[in-house]
Amino acid sequence: GRVHAETLHPYRGPYQRDRDRIFHSSAFRRLAHKTQVFTGELGDYHRSRLTHTLEVASIARTLARALQLNEDLVEALALMHDIGHPPFGHAGEDVLDECLHDHGGFNHNAQALRIVEKLETRYPSFPGLNLSREVLDGQRRRTKQAGFEQSPLLEVQIVDAADSIAYDAHDADDAMELGLISMDELHEAAMWHEAPARVKQKFGTLDDAALRRAVVHELIDWQVNDLFEQIQLGLEKAAVLRREDVIRSPRLAVASADMQQKKGELEALLFARVYRHPLVLEHRAEATQGLQEMFAHYLAMPAELPVK
């Protein structure tokens, strides 16, 4: 169902319509100019919020098809998951959270809900995009104030897992391209130490560029296969036959214990060597100052804010 009742479309399903509404929204287009981790001044190879979102959607859709889930619902959830992000990645979110400290703070997941429920005005019959309750509920579970006791739908769970899979592989790839970290340094994490060996077993000796691309692909494939196997085991163990069984079960889209440990090692390494790299922190400081100044200016001069 939807908050505002609509006539069913003759040949497009409800989640397909949700996906298309998100895809055609202003907020989705603006993801093209928002950075994931690294600012545009560092080059144009690294991921933007838009390319990251499309990569998450690709991974999640693959899992949905393999598990015979609702692909349209998964894609809608994936395309929506980051549309509430401000510019400059998490640095921008931290600034706005601080600026709005006395007014409940700022959370990009909650902002995504405000966008699709209120701020996008693309249809004459209702405010927002009037998305289905399943899509709104899936996004609401990502907010700090979620407060849900039951597990989310499996479609929601695999989008969250696909998000983690994408940035674990791609942030490392972007960082190497920008010269912030080397392959040798990444070998300190077990995942990046083992992946080149797995690649060499398949393809033999490769030059550095080809090896890096193959390792990134291997990391994604490795994590997706691990997650798929764990979900299958979880479904069998919990004897899941219907939707109600999923929401009553513990989370099913969870990596194996070994993969969780490997992912934790990699994320700790990326945090220390990449996200806290002096060059990244320098650009983060510039972004922080600029957003603080813009916030103060528009707070004093609200008439200058754009209408849309």
Short mmCIF file of C-alpha atoms in Angstrom, two decimals:
data_model
loop_
_atom_site.label_atom_id
_atom_site.label_comp_id
_atom_site.label_asym_id
_atom_site.label_seq_id
_atom_site.Cartn_x
_atom_site.Cartn_y
_atom_site.Cartn_z
CA GLY A 1 0.00 0.00 0.00
CA ARG A 2 0.84 3.71 -0.19
CA VAL A 3 0.04 6.66 2.05
CA HIS A 4 -1.91 8.25 -0.81
CA ALA A 5 -4.03 5.68 -2.64
CA GLU A 6 -3.30 5.25 -6.35
CA THR A 7 -4.84 3.23 -9.14
CA LEU A 8 -2.73 0.20 -10.03
CA HIS A 9 -0.73 0.51 -13.23
CA PRO A 10 -1.85 -1.89 -15.98
CA TYR A 11 1.62 -3.37 -16.65
CA ARG A 12 4.09 -1.94 -14.11
CA GLY A 13 4.32 -3.45 -10.64
CA PRO A 14 4.31 -1.27 -7.50
CA TYR A 15 8.03 -1.65 -6.76
CA GLN A 16 8.93 -1.05 -10.39
CA ARG A 17 7.06 2.24 -10.12
CA ASP A 18 8.92 3.03 -6.88
CA ARG A 19 12.24 2.30 -8.55
CA ASP A 20 11.41 4.55 -11.50
CA ARG A 21 10.22 7.39 -9.29
CA ILE A 22 13.48 7.30 -7.33
CA PHE A 23 15.49 7.03 -10.54
CA HIS A 24 13.83 10.13 -12.03
CA SER A 25 13.98 12.22 -8.84
CA SER A 26 16.10 15.35 -8.46
CA ALA A 27 17.78 13.90 -5.38
CA PHE A 28 18.97 10.86 -7.33
CA ARG A 29 20.50 13.01 -10.10
CA ARG A 30 22.31 15.11 -7.50
CA LEU A 31 24.21 12.02 -6.34
CA ALA A 32 26.39 12.42 -9.44
CA HIS A 33 28.06 15.47 -7.88
CA LYS A 34 28.39 14.14 -4.33
CA THR A 35 31.55 12.38 -3.27
CA GLN A 36 31.78 8.99 -1.61
CA VAL A 37 35.07 9.44 0.30
CA PHE A 38 37.36 11.53 -1.91
CA THR A 39 36.62 14.99 -3.31
CA GLY A 40 36.63 15.84 -7.00
CA GLU A 41 39.86 17.78 -6.64
CA LEU A 42 41.68 14.45 -6.30
CA GLY A 43 40.67 13.33 -9.80
CA ASP A 44 37.74 11.69 -11.58
CA TYR A 45 38.49 7.97 -11.20
CA HIS A 46 37.04 7.49 -7.73
CA ARG A 47 33.42 6.70 -6.97
CA SER A 48 30.72 9.32 -6.54
CA ARG A 49 27.57 8.66 -4.54
CA LEU A 50 25.82 7.90 -7.84
CA THR A 51 28.30 5.31 -9.09
CA HIS A 52 28.46 3.74 -5.62
CA THR A 53 24.66 3.52 -5.58
CA LEU A 54 24.57 1.83 -8.97
CA GLU A 55 27.23 -0.65 -7.85
CA VAL A 56 25.23 -1.46 -4.70
CA ALA A 57 22.12 -1.95 -6.83
CA SER A 58 24.02 -4.32 -9.13
CA ILE A 59 25.31 -6.47 -6.26
CA ALA A 60 21.95 -6.51 -4.48
CA ARG A 61 20.06 -7.36 -7.66
CA THR A 62 22.41 -10.30 -8.31
CA LEU A 63 21.70 -11.68 -4.85
CA ALA A 64 17.97 -11.07 -5.19
CA ARG A 65 17.82 -12.99 -8.46
CA ALA A 66 19.84 -15.89 -7.09
CA LEU A 67 17.60 -16.08 -4.01
CA GLN A 68 14.39 -15.56 -6.04
CA LEU A 69 13.47 -12.42 -4.12
CA ASN A 70 11.66 -9.35 -5.45
CA GLU A 71 14.24 -7.68 -7.71
CA ASP A 72 12.20 -4.49 -8.23
CA LEU A 73 11.89 -3.98 -4.47
CA VAL A 74 15.62 -4.60 -3.99
CA GLU A 75 16.54 -2.17 -6.73
CA ALA A 76 14.23 0.53 -5.36
CA LEU A 77 15.76 0.15 -1.90
CA ALA A 78 19.30 0.25 -3.30
CA LEU A 79 18.71 3.31 -5.47
CA MET A 80 17.19 5.15 -2.53
CA HIS A 81 19.67 4.21 0.19
CA ASP A 82 22.04 7.20 -0.19
CA ILE A 83 19.89 9.98 -1.65
CA GLY A 84 19.87 11.80 1.70
CA HIS A 85 23.65 12.27 1.74
CA PRO A 86 24.92 15.86 1.71
CA PRO A 87 28.04 16.88 -0.28
CA PHE A 88 31.50 15.76 0.85
CA GLY A 89 30.54 12.32 2.11
CA HIS A 90 30.49 11.68 5.82
CA ALA A 91 32.38 14.92 6.45
CA GLY A 92 29.32 16.81 5.22
CA GLU A 93 27.02 14.72 7.39
CA ASP A 94 29.16 15.36 10.47
CA VAL A 95 29.07 19.12 9.84
CA LEU A 96 25.30 19.25 9.45
CA ASP A 97 24.83 17.02 12.48
CA GLU A 98 26.89 19.47 14.53
CA CYS A 99 25.11 22.53 13.11
CA LEU A 100 21.72 20.97 13.91
CA HIS A 101 22.76 19.59 17.31
CA ASP A 102 20.07 21.58 19.16
CA HIS A 103 17.38 20.54 16.67
CA GLY A 104 17.75 16.76 16.63
CA GLY A 105 20.92 16.56 14.55
CA PHE A 106 21.23 15.33 10.97
CA ASN A 107 21.16 11.78 9.66
CA HIS A 108 21.35 11.05 5.94
CA ASN A 109 19.02 8.06 6.24
CA ALA A 110 16.34 10.19 7.89
CA GLN A 111 16.93 12.89 5.28
CA ALA A 112 16.27 10.35 2.52
CA LEU A 113 12.84 9.74 4.04
CA ARG A 114 12.14 13.49 4.21
CA ILE A 115 13.09 13.78 0.55
CA VAL A 116 10.78 11.02 -0.71
CA GLU A 117 7.90 11.85 1.66
CA LYS A 118 7.93 15.66 1.55
CA LEU A 119 10.63 17.49 -0.37
CA GLU A 120 10.38 16.03 -3.87
CA THR A 121 7.37 17.67 -5.54
CA ARG A 122 7.16 15.93 -8.89
CA TYR A 123 3.51 14.86 -8.92
CA PRO A 124 0.37 17.02 -8.64
CA SER A 125 -1.64 14.52 -6.59
CA PHE A 126 0.58 14.20 -3.52
CA PRO A 127 3.72 15.50 -1.80
CA GLY A 128 6.89 13.46 -2.15
CA LEU A 129 7.11 10.35 -4.29
CA ASN A 130 4.37 8.36 -2.51
CA LEU A 131 6.50 5.23 -2.41
CA SER A 132 5.18 1.91 -1.18
CA ARG A 133 5.23 1.22 2.53
CA GLU A 134 7.76 -1.61 2.07
CA VAL A 135 10.31 0.77 0.55
CA LEU A 136 9.70 3.44 3.20
CA ASP A 137 9.89 0.86 5.98
CA GLY A 138 13.15 -0.50 4.57
CA GLN A 139 14.72 2.95 4.56
CA ARG A 140 13.29 3.80 7.99
CA ARG A 141 15.15 0.84 9.45
CA ARG A 142 18.42 2.52 8.46
CA THR A 143 17.76 5.58 10.64
CA LYS A 144 19.10 6.04 14.15
CA GLN A 145 15.58 6.10 15.58
CA ALA A 146 14.42 2.91 13.86
CA GLY A 147 13.40 1.00 17.02
CA PHE A 148 12.18 -2.13 15.23
CA GLU A 149 12.01 -5.39 17.16
CA GLN A 150 11.60 -7.77 14.22
CA SER A 151 14.10 -8.37 11.43
CA PRO A 152 13.59 -6.49 8.15
CA LEU A 153 12.57 -8.15 4.91
CA LEU A 154 15.35 -10.14 3.28
CA GLU A 155 15.32 -7.64 0.40
CA VAL A 156 16.21 -4.90 2.89
CA GLN A 157 18.92 -7.02 4.47
CA ILE A 158 20.72 -7.79 1.22
CA VAL A 159 20.82 -4.11 0.23
CA ASP A 160 22.56 -3.33 3.54
CA ALA A 161 25.01 -6.18 2.93
CA ALA A 162 25.61 -5.11 -0.69
CA ASP A 163 26.44 -1.59 0.52
CA SER A 164 29.16 -2.99 2.78
CA ILE A 165 30.52 -5.29 0.05
CA ALA A 166 30.74 -2.41 -2.43
CA TYR A 167 32.60 0.08 -0.29
CA ASP A 168 35.02 -2.45 1.19
CA ALA A 169 36.30 -3.26 -2.31
CA HIS A 170 35.88 0.07 -4.05
CA ASP A 171 37.27 2.40 -1.38
CA ALA A 172 40.50 0.41 -1.47
CA ASP A 173 40.53 0.53 -5.28
CA ASP A 174 39.99 4.31 -5.31
CA ALA A 175 42.65 4.84 -2.65
CA MET A 176 45.23 2.88 -4.67
CA GLU A 177 44.40 4.83 -7.83
CA LEU A 178 44.96 8.08 -5.92
CA GLY A 179 48.23 6.85 -4.44
CA LEU A 180 46.97 7.00 -0.86
CA ILE A 181 47.77 3.37 -0.16
CA SER A 182 49.71 0.63 -1.93
CA MET A 183 48.87 -3.00 -2.65
CA ASP A 184 51.68 -3.99 -0.27
CA GLU A 185 50.08 -1.99 2.55
CA LEU A 186 46.68 -3.54 1.84
CA HIS A 187 48.28 -6.98 2.18
CA GLU A 188 48.35 -6.32 5.94
CA ALA A 189 44.61 -7.14 5.85
CA ALA A 190 43.98 -10.86 5.41
CA MET A 191 41.35 -10.29 2.73
CA TRP A 192 43.75 -8.38 0.49
CA HIS A 193 46.54 -10.81 1.30
CA GLU A 194 44.51 -13.83 0.19
CA ALA A 195 42.69 -12.33 -2.80
CA PRO A 196 45.81 -11.92 -5.04
CA ALA A 197 46.70 -15.56 -4.42
CA ARG A 198 43.19 -16.59 -5.45
CA VAL A 199 43.52 -14.45 -8.60
CA LYS A 200 46.89 -15.93 -9.51
CA GLN A 201 45.46 -19.43 -9.21
CA LYS A 202 42.88 -18.48 -11.85
CA PHE A 203 44.89 -16.30 -14.22
CA GLY A 204 48.57 -16.82 -13.48
CA THR A 205 50.93 -13.84 -13.37
CA LEU A 206 49.39 -10.45 -14.23
CA ASP A 207 50.86 -6.97 -14.48
CA ASP A 208 50.15 -4.60 -11.60
CA ALA A 209 47.15 -2.84 -13.21
CA ALA A 210 45.48 -6.06 -14.33
CA LEU A 211 46.15 -7.67 -10.96
CA ARG A 212 44.53 -4.80 -9.10
CA ARG A 213 41.39 -4.90 -11.24
CA ALA A 214 41.19 -8.67 -10.88
CA VAL A 215 41.64 -8.48 -7.12
CA VAL A 216 38.82 -5.94 -6.77
CA HIS A 217 36.54 -8.22 -8.78
CA GLU A 218 37.63 -11.20 -6.69
CA LEU A 219 36.87 -9.37 -3.44
CA ILE A 220 33.33 -8.62 -4.56
CA ASP A 221 32.73 -12.12 -5.91
CA TRP A 222 34.22 -13.70 -2.78
CA GLN A 223 32.02 -11.68 -0.43
CA VAL A 224 28.87 -12.20 -2.51
CA ASN A 225 29.41 -15.97 -2.63
CA ASP A 226 30.03 -16.06 1.11
CA LEU A 227 26.87 -14.07 1.80
CA PHE A 228 24.77 -16.19 -0.58
CA GLU A 229 25.90 -19.38 1.13
CA GLN A 230 25.24 -17.97 4.59
CA ILE A 231 21.76 -16.82 3.63
CA GLN A 232 20.93 -20.26 2.24
CA LEU A 233 22.16 -21.92 5.43
CA GLY A 234 20.15 -19.45 7.52
CA LEU A 235 16.98 -20.04 5.53
CA GLU A 236 17.32 -23.78 6.00
CA LYS A 237 18.14 -23.53 9.70
CA ALA A 238 15.21 -21.21 10.41
CA ALA A 239 12.90 -23.26 8.13
CA VAL A 240 11.86 -20.08 6.33
CA LEU A 241 8.90 -20.59 4.01
CA ARG A 242 7.21 -17.18 3.96
CA ARG A 243 7.70 -13.49 4.72
CA GLU A 244 6.58 -13.86 8.33
CA ASP A 245 9.31 -16.42 8.96
CA VAL A 246 11.95 -13.93 7.78
CA ILE A 247 10.91 -11.11 10.08
CA ARG A 248 10.69 -13.47 13.07
CA SER A 249 14.16 -14.90 12.45
CA PRO A 250 17.50 -13.32 13.35
CA ARG A 251 19.13 -11.40 10.50
CA LEU A 252 19.86 -13.82 7.68
CA ALA A 253 22.01 -11.66 5.37
CA VAL A 254 25.13 -11.87 7.54
CA ALA A 255 28.61 -12.83 6.39
CA SER A 256 30.33 -15.87 7.85
CA ALA A 257 32.39 -15.39 11.02
CA ASP A 258 35.63 -15.70 9.04
CA MET A 259 34.50 -13.13 6.46
CA GLN A 260 33.31 -10.75 9.18
CA GLN A 261 36.76 -10.88 10.75
CA LYS A 262 38.44 -10.24 7.39
CA LYS A 263 36.10 -7.34 6.63
CA GLY A 264 36.75 -5.85 10.06
CA GLU A 265 40.52 -5.98 9.50
CA LEU A 266 40.20 -4.31 6.10
CA GLU A 267 37.87 -1.59 7.36
CA ALA A 268 40.22 -0.82 10.28
CA LEU A 269 43.13 -0.57 7.86
CA LEU A 270 41.20 1.72 5.51
CA PHE A 271 40.16 3.93 8.41
CA ALA A 272 43.72 4.33 9.66
CA ARG A 273 45.57 4.61 6.34
CA VAL A 274 42.99 6.09 3.95
CA TYR A 275 40.15 7.90 5.70
CA ARG A 276 42.69 9.52 8.05
CA HIS A 277 45.32 10.12 5.36
CA PRO A 278 46.72 13.70 5.62
CA LEU A 279 45.55 14.58 2.09
CA VAL A 280 42.02 13.32 2.77
CA LEU A 281 41.93 15.18 6.11
CA GLU A 282 43.11 18.36 4.39
CA HIS A 283 40.25 18.23 1.90
CA ARG A 284 37.87 17.26 4.70
CA ALA A 285 38.86 20.38 6.66
CA GLU A 286 38.25 22.59 3.62
CA ALA A 287 34.87 20.98 3.03
CA THR A 288 33.94 21.35 6.69
CA GLN A 289 34.74 25.06 6.72
CA GLY A 290 32.86 25.69 3.49
CA LEU A 291 29.71 23.90 4.68
CA GLN A 292 29.77 25.65 8.04
CA GLU A 293 29.96 29.01 6.29
CA MET A 294 27.16 28.09 3.88
CA PHE A 295 24.96 26.88 6.72
CA ALA A 296 25.45 30.12 8.67
CA HIS A 297 24.80 32.21 5.55
CA TYR A 298 21.56 30.50 4.57
CA LEU A 299 20.38 30.46 8.17
CA ALA A 300 20.74 34.24 8.21
CA MET A 301 19.41 34.68 4.63
CA PRO A 302 16.77 31.94 4.11
CA ALA A 303 15.24 33.82 1.15
CA GLU A 304 18.36 32.94 -0.85
CA LEU A 305 17.76 29.20 -0.53
CA PRO A 306 16.74 27.56 -3.82
CA VAL A 307 13.08 26.58 -4.12
CA LYS A 308 13.90 23.01 -5.23
#
